[in-house]
């Protein structure tokens, strides 16, 4: 890969094929039917697909960009399987893009990559395959600036190519999604499918929705915003982590949306930041509408989330 291209574009160009290959690993393991499920806690599962997809992503990117920091959901045991698959293919179409001026001189030491190798593991184990995504989020210093979301099972019920990849870079735009026209006469929210609580329900009720789409995976929920199928995503819980939101936040912001905690604060994504998103999640398809939803959330909800 030509070193004349800015690092951030080279990293994205490498991450897209890596995410696609991780998606193939996920599909192959499901076909074999040997998921080897490990229960990490309440409604928190890990499968062989989680482990092997993360090994592929971490080892592929660290080999090409040894100076970056990589934090994955499945821990730091990156060398546990020396036979894990590695890909060094690049998506050259990314390199033809114009890098935003403020990101041209970014160094490897400034970059933290947040990896969720299989977002929606619970749904994966239940056969709800359309909920599954692979997330690779790229932060510069504290800010989420780029992301890749791969849907390994997109279109799997139809004949033709299976899977799709959406990526974005703040200051450049988002690519690969299917934006349309959101209805103006009704409010559609998306929220958790399997991690509800009285607080989550109170937050949803306060936003007075006409329809609520309960789906798995943070990546999948943000894709509903990107594809103009929902106006907002609200999750009044401490349940998700930085690797759940880094890639979705970057792509959504690049597309003109906005993602924060329930107080309107952006999350920090540097390598030393805590992993838990203790302030919950509030995201909107349109940045200019974010304050509307933020103001509707009652203090009784906000006060329970740091």
Tab-separated table of C-alpha atoms in Angstrom:
chain	number	residue	atom	x	y	z
A	1	UNK	CA	0.000	0.000	0.000
A	2	UNK	CA	1.447	3.358	-1.019
A	3	UNK	CA	2.757	5.201	2.014
A	4	UNK	CA	2.033	8.519	0.298
A	5	UNK	CA	-1.607	8.244	1.303
A	6	UNK	CA	-2.598	9.603	4.737
A	7	UNK	CA	-2.496	6.999	7.507
A	8	UNK	CA	-6.195	7.327	8.328
A	9	UNK	CA	-7.186	6.434	4.748
A	10	UNK	CA	-4.744	3.521	4.663
A	11	UNK	CA	-6.141	2.179	7.925
A	12	UNK	CA	-9.723	2.382	6.641
A	13	UNK	CA	-8.685	0.789	3.340
A	14	UNK	CA	-7.205	-2.140	5.274
A	15	UNK	CA	-10.038	-2.393	7.797
A	16	UNK	CA	-12.808	-2.847	5.229
A	17	UNK	CA	-11.454	-6.151	3.788
A	18	UNK	CA	-10.587	-7.288	7.322
A	19	UNK	CA	-14.187	-6.687	8.451
A	20	UNK	CA	-15.461	-8.530	5.372
A	21	UNK	CA	-13.191	-11.492	6.125
A	22	UNK	CA	-14.320	-11.523	9.760
A	23	UNK	CA	-17.871	-11.734	8.419
A	24	UNK	CA	-16.923	-14.791	6.368
A	25	UNK	CA	-15.446	-16.420	9.484
A	26	UNK	CA	-18.724	-15.764	11.319
A	27	UNK	CA	-20.767	-17.341	8.503
A	28	UNK	CA	-18.434	-20.341	8.192
A	29	UNK	CA	-18.598	-21.138	11.905
A	30	UNK	CA	-22.394	-20.901	11.873
A	31	UNK	CA	-22.496	-23.314	8.916
A	32	UNK	CA	-20.411	-25.837	10.845
A	33	UNK	CA	-22.779	-25.502	13.787
A	34	UNK	CA	-20.023	-25.612	16.394
A	35	UNK	CA	-20.504	-22.285	18.182
A	36	UNK	CA	-18.703	-23.284	21.417
A	37	UNK	CA	-20.687	-20.795	23.501
A	38	UNK	CA	-19.195	-19.349	26.675
A	39	UNK	CA	-21.442	-17.467	29.128
A	40	UNK	CA	-19.540	-14.350	30.282
A	41	UNK	CA	-22.405	-13.078	32.467
A	42	UNK	CA	-26.104	-12.234	32.353
A	43	UNK	CA	-27.140	-12.246	28.688
A	44	UNK	CA	-23.472	-11.856	27.689
A	45	UNK	CA	-22.282	-14.673	25.477
A	46	UNK	CA	-19.103	-15.386	23.550
A	47	UNK	CA	-18.861	-17.875	20.698
A	48	UNK	CA	-16.090	-19.373	18.607
A	49	UNK	CA	-17.083	-16.831	15.955
A	50	UNK	CA	-16.443	-13.914	18.361
A	51	UNK	CA	-13.011	-15.282	19.207
A	52	UNK	CA	-11.861	-16.142	15.699
A	53	UNK	CA	-13.220	-12.943	14.127
A	54	UNK	CA	-11.391	-10.825	16.709
A	55	UNK	CA	-8.125	-12.706	16.181
A	56	UNK	CA	-8.418	-12.062	12.441
A	57	UNK	CA	-9.087	-8.346	12.900
A	58	UNK	CA	-6.492	-7.675	15.584
A	59	UNK	CA	-3.676	-9.661	14.027
A	60	UNK	CA	-4.351	-8.357	10.498
A	61	UNK	CA	-4.362	-4.690	11.555
A	62	UNK	CA	-1.521	-4.906	14.088
A	63	UNK	CA	0.706	-6.544	11.487
A	64	UNK	CA	0.148	-3.664	9.069
A	65	UNK	CA	0.018	-0.845	11.641
A	66	UNK	CA	2.186	-1.914	14.594
A	67	UNK	CA	2.056	1.479	16.334
A	68	UNK	CA	-1.713	1.711	16.790
A	69	UNK	CA	-3.576	0.620	19.935
A	70	UNK	CA	-6.299	-1.995	19.460
A	71	UNK	CA	-8.928	-2.784	22.083
A	72	UNK	CA	-11.297	-5.668	21.408
A	73	UNK	CA	-14.333	-6.934	23.266
A	74	UNK	CA	-12.905	-10.424	23.617
A	75	UNK	CA	-9.805	-9.419	25.584
A	76	UNK	CA	-6.094	-9.066	24.873
A	77	UNK	CA	-5.003	-12.653	24.234
A	78	UNK	CA	-4.191	-11.838	20.616
A	79	UNK	CA	-1.616	-14.600	20.151
A	80	UNK	CA	-3.675	-17.439	21.583
A	81	UNK	CA	-4.132	-19.025	18.160
A	82	UNK	CA	-1.185	-18.729	15.792
A	83	UNK	CA	-3.280	-20.304	13.035
A	84	UNK	CA	-5.830	-17.483	12.992
A	85	UNK	CA	-6.546	-16.041	9.583
A	86	UNK	CA	-4.837	-12.818	8.479
A	87	UNK	CA	-5.725	-10.627	5.529
A	88	UNK	CA	-3.659	-7.747	4.116
A	89	UNK	CA	-5.915	-6.861	1.186
A	90	UNK	CA	-6.798	-3.163	0.762
A	91	UNK	CA	-9.900	-1.395	-0.496
A	92	UNK	CA	-8.217	0.896	-3.014
A	93	UNK	CA	-11.327	3.001	-3.646
A	94	UNK	CA	-10.829	4.525	-0.188
A	95	UNK	CA	-7.356	5.726	-1.110
A	96	UNK	CA	-8.786	7.813	-3.952
A	97	UNK	CA	-10.812	9.902	-1.488
A	98	UNK	CA	-9.731	13.333	-0.288
A	99	UNK	CA	-8.662	13.133	3.342
A	100	UNK	CA	-10.034	15.889	5.611
A	101	UNK	CA	-7.135	18.343	6.206
A	102	UNK	CA	-7.233	17.958	9.992
A	103	UNK	CA	-6.583	14.198	9.678
A	104	UNK	CA	-3.805	14.213	7.076
A	105	UNK	CA	-0.917	14.142	9.565
A	106	UNK	CA	-2.350	11.765	12.164
A	107	UNK	CA	0.252	9.330	13.547
A	108	UNK	CA	-0.133	5.705	14.657
A	109	UNK	CA	0.458	6.732	18.270
A	110	UNK	CA	-2.688	8.897	18.177
A	111	UNK	CA	-4.932	6.065	17.006
A	112	UNK	CA	-7.024	3.648	19.049
A	113	UNK	CA	-9.065	1.024	17.216
A	114	UNK	CA	-12.115	-0.358	19.042
A	115	UNK	CA	-13.240	-3.785	17.842
A	116	UNK	CA	-16.492	-5.625	18.401
A	117	UNK	CA	-15.924	-8.721	16.254
A	118	UNK	CA	-19.531	-9.889	16.522
A	119	UNK	CA	-22.020	-7.318	17.719
A	120	UNK	CA	-25.285	-9.092	18.495
A	121	UNK	CA	-23.877	-12.368	19.814
A	122	UNK	CA	-27.094	-13.251	21.649
A	123	UNK	CA	-29.064	-12.842	18.419
A	124	UNK	CA	-26.424	-14.859	16.529
A	125	UNK	CA	-26.909	-17.802	18.893
A	126	UNK	CA	-30.694	-17.550	18.429
A	127	UNK	CA	-30.544	-17.487	14.628
A	128	UNK	CA	-31.539	-13.809	14.301
A	129	UNK	CA	-28.714	-13.344	11.824
A	130	UNK	CA	-29.806	-10.038	10.298
A	131	UNK	CA	-29.002	-8.357	13.646
A	132	UNK	CA	-25.306	-9.314	13.518
A	133	UNK	CA	-22.570	-6.814	12.647
A	134	UNK	CA	-18.784	-6.555	12.744
A	135	UNK	CA	-17.612	-3.211	14.171
A	136	UNK	CA	-14.221	-1.561	13.684
A	137	UNK	CA	-14.089	1.962	15.131
A	138	UNK	CA	-11.122	4.285	14.676
A	139	UNK	CA	-10.424	7.068	17.155
A	140	UNK	CA	-7.840	9.827	16.914
A	141	UNK	CA	-6.882	10.988	20.385
A	142	UNK	CA	-10.293	11.043	22.121
A	143	UNK	CA	-12.563	11.412	19.088
A	144	UNK	CA	-14.308	8.714	17.048
A	145	UNK	CA	-13.425	9.746	13.487
A	146	UNK	CA	-13.909	6.664	11.303
A	147	UNK	CA	-15.771	3.410	11.371
A	148	UNK	CA	-16.590	0.241	9.495
A	149	UNK	CA	-19.815	-1.723	10.003
A	150	UNK	CA	-20.046	-5.032	8.163
A	151	UNK	CA	-23.317	-6.962	8.046
A	152	UNK	CA	-22.309	-10.551	7.231
A	153	UNK	CA	-25.898	-11.709	6.724
A	154	UNK	CA	-27.324	-8.725	4.848
A	155	UNK	CA	-29.569	-10.115	2.106
A	156	UNK	CA	-29.028	-13.716	3.196
A	157	UNK	CA	-32.703	-14.591	2.677
A	158	UNK	CA	-32.507	-13.487	-0.954
A	159	UNK	CA	-30.545	-14.784	-3.922
A	160	UNK	CA	-27.373	-12.890	-4.792
A	161	UNK	CA	-24.423	-11.432	-2.943
A	162	UNK	CA	-24.560	-11.829	0.815
A	163	UNK	CA	-23.337	-9.128	3.191
A	164	UNK	CA	-22.644	-5.410	2.953
A	165	UNK	CA	-20.130	-2.991	4.414
A	166	UNK	CA	-20.789	0.599	5.470
A	167	UNK	CA	-17.937	2.940	6.313
A	168	UNK	CA	-17.509	6.573	7.145
A	169	UNK	CA	-14.965	9.252	7.946
A	170	UNK	CA	-15.918	12.429	9.773
A	171	UNK	CA	-15.346	15.350	7.427
A	172	UNK	CA	-15.639	13.140	4.334
A	173	UNK	CA	-18.962	11.295	4.535
A	174	UNK	CA	-20.528	7.868	4.892
A	175	UNK	CA	-20.664	5.193	2.210
A	176	UNK	CA	-22.530	1.955	1.558
A	177	UNK	CA	-25.798	2.634	3.391
A	178	UNK	CA	-29.277	3.203	1.926
A	179	UNK	CA	-30.548	6.604	3.069
A	180	UNK	CA	-34.121	7.511	2.237
A	181	UNK	CA	-36.826	9.816	3.527
A	182	UNK	CA	-37.821	9.546	7.169
A	183	UNK	CA	-41.553	10.050	7.802
A	184	UNK	CA	-42.326	13.508	9.146
A	185	UNK	CA	-45.725	12.628	10.622
A	186	UNK	CA	-44.589	9.930	13.053
A	187	UNK	CA	-41.685	9.203	15.395
A	188	UNK	CA	-39.858	5.872	15.100
A	189	UNK	CA	-37.379	4.839	17.790
A	190	UNK	CA	-35.046	1.885	18.039
A	191	UNK	CA	-33.811	0.349	21.268
A	192	UNK	CA	-32.580	-2.857	22.840
A	193	UNK	CA	-34.252	-6.175	22.125
A	194	UNK	CA	-32.940	-8.167	25.079
A	195	UNK	CA	-31.629	-5.710	27.716
A	196	UNK	CA	-34.732	-3.797	28.712
A	197	UNK	CA	-35.369	-2.401	32.206
A	198	UNK	CA	-37.765	0.026	33.901
A	199	UNK	CA	-35.300	2.855	33.193
A	200	UNK	CA	-35.030	1.919	29.510
A	201	UNK	CA	-38.826	1.829	29.297
A	202	UNK	CA	-39.185	5.195	31.055
A	203	UNK	CA	-36.800	6.804	28.573
A	204	UNK	CA	-38.678	5.380	25.598
A	205	UNK	CA	-42.054	6.492	26.947
A	206	UNK	CA	-40.757	10.026	27.544
A	207	UNK	CA	-39.933	10.363	23.834
A	208	UNK	CA	-43.552	9.574	22.876
A	209	UNK	CA	-42.840	7.288	19.922
A	210	UNK	CA	-45.372	6.066	17.367
A	211	UNK	CA	-43.315	2.918	16.810
A	212	UNK	CA	-40.430	1.201	18.620
A	213	UNK	CA	-38.063	-1.148	16.766
A	214	UNK	CA	-36.493	-3.527	19.286
A	215	UNK	CA	-33.412	-5.057	17.671
A	216	UNK	CA	-30.076	-6.497	18.745
A	217	UNK	CA	-26.667	-4.847	18.420
A	218	UNK	CA	-25.641	-1.193	18.596
A	219	UNK	CA	-24.322	-1.389	15.047
A	220	UNK	CA	-27.643	-2.698	13.798
A	221	UNK	CA	-29.569	0.055	15.593
A	222	UNK	CA	-27.410	2.811	14.094
A	223	UNK	CA	-27.843	1.218	10.663
A	224	UNK	CA	-31.590	1.733	11.088
A	225	UNK	CA	-30.846	5.464	11.474
A	226	UNK	CA	-28.456	5.469	8.514
A	227	UNK	CA	-30.993	3.649	6.338
A	228	UNK	CA	-33.759	6.102	7.362
A	229	UNK	CA	-35.815	3.429	9.127
A	230	UNK	CA	-35.748	5.133	12.536
A	231	UNK	CA	-35.403	8.695	13.787
A	232	UNK	CA	-33.557	7.981	17.027
A	233	UNK	CA	-31.843	5.284	19.053
A	234	UNK	CA	-32.156	5.480	22.835
A	235	UNK	CA	-30.642	3.141	25.405
A	236	UNK	CA	-30.930	4.425	28.970
A	237	UNK	CA	-28.572	1.873	30.461
A	238	UNK	CA	-24.916	1.406	31.394
A	239	UNK	CA	-24.919	-1.819	29.401
A	240	UNK	CA	-22.929	-1.021	26.265
A	241	UNK	CA	-19.201	-0.431	25.814
A	242	UNK	CA	-16.884	1.755	23.748
A	243	UNK	CA	-16.407	-0.989	21.149
A	244	UNK	CA	-20.194	-0.990	20.644
A	245	UNK	CA	-20.387	2.716	19.823
A	246	UNK	CA	-17.067	3.913	18.347
A	247	UNK	CA	-17.657	2.751	14.775
A	248	UNK	CA	-21.410	3.537	14.752
A	249	UNK	CA	-20.793	6.998	16.231
A	250	UNK	CA	-18.140	7.895	13.664
A	251	UNK	CA	-20.200	6.727	10.688
A	252	UNK	CA	-23.403	8.342	11.945
A	253	UNK	CA	-21.657	11.650	12.589
A	254	UNK	CA	-20.035	11.473	9.141
A	255	UNK	CA	-23.508	10.994	7.648
A	256	UNK	CA	-24.998	14.023	9.422
A	257	UNK	CA	-26.364	12.328	12.522
A	258	UNK	CA	-25.190	12.531	16.116
A	259	UNK	CA	-24.479	10.109	18.971
A	260	UNK	CA	-23.857	11.033	22.616
A	261	UNK	CA	-24.706	9.862	26.107
A	262	UNK	CA	-28.105	10.832	27.562
A	263	UNK	CA	-26.622	14.117	28.822
A	264	UNK	CA	-25.480	15.170	25.344
A	265	UNK	CA	-21.792	14.458	26.019
A	266	UNK	CA	-19.538	12.784	23.484
A	267	UNK	CA	-17.709	9.689	24.670
A	268	UNK	CA	-13.912	9.627	24.840
A	269	UNK	CA	-12.240	6.857	22.841
A	270	UNK	CA	-8.564	7.142	23.754
A	271	UNK	CA	-6.821	3.923	24.769
A	272	UNK	CA	-6.891	4.732	28.496
A	273	UNK	CA	-10.595	5.581	28.751
A	274	UNK	CA	-12.962	3.286	30.715
A	275	UNK	CA	-14.725	0.777	28.493
A	276	UNK	CA	-18.234	1.120	29.935
A	277	UNK	CA	-20.642	3.680	28.460
A	278	UNK	CA	-22.061	4.672	31.838
A	279	UNK	CA	-24.098	7.545	30.400
A	280	UNK	CA	-26.228	5.429	28.088
A	281	UNK	CA	-26.770	6.212	24.409
A	282	UNK	CA	-28.852	8.753	22.532
A	283	UNK	CA	-28.411	8.913	18.760
A	284	UNK	CA	-30.387	10.650	16.041
A	285	UNK	CA	-30.404	10.318	12.265
A	286	UNK	CA	-30.205	14.104	11.984
A	287	UNK	CA	-27.840	16.079	14.185
A	288	UNK	CA	-30.168	19.072	14.287
A	289	UNK	CA	-32.885	16.947	15.930
A	290	UNK	CA	-30.651	15.574	18.677
A	291	UNK	CA	-31.409	18.399	21.114
A	292	UNK	CA	-35.151	17.773	20.736
A	293	UNK	CA	-34.813	14.220	22.031
A	294	UNK	CA	-32.252	15.246	24.617
A	295	UNK	CA	-34.638	17.806	26.098
A	296	UNK	CA	-37.503	15.291	26.203
A	297	UNK	CA	-35.538	12.862	28.372
A	298	UNK	CA	-36.552	13.525	31.984
A	299	UNK	CA	-34.105	14.247	34.799
A	300	UNK	CA	-35.323	11.068	36.493
A	301	UNK	CA	-33.636	9.136	33.673
A	302	UNK	CA	-30.553	11.286	33.325
A	303	UNK	CA	-29.831	11.305	37.057
A	304	UNK	CA	-29.416	7.526	37.095
A	305	UNK	CA	-26.791	7.548	34.351
A	306	UNK	CA	-23.425	9.202	34.987
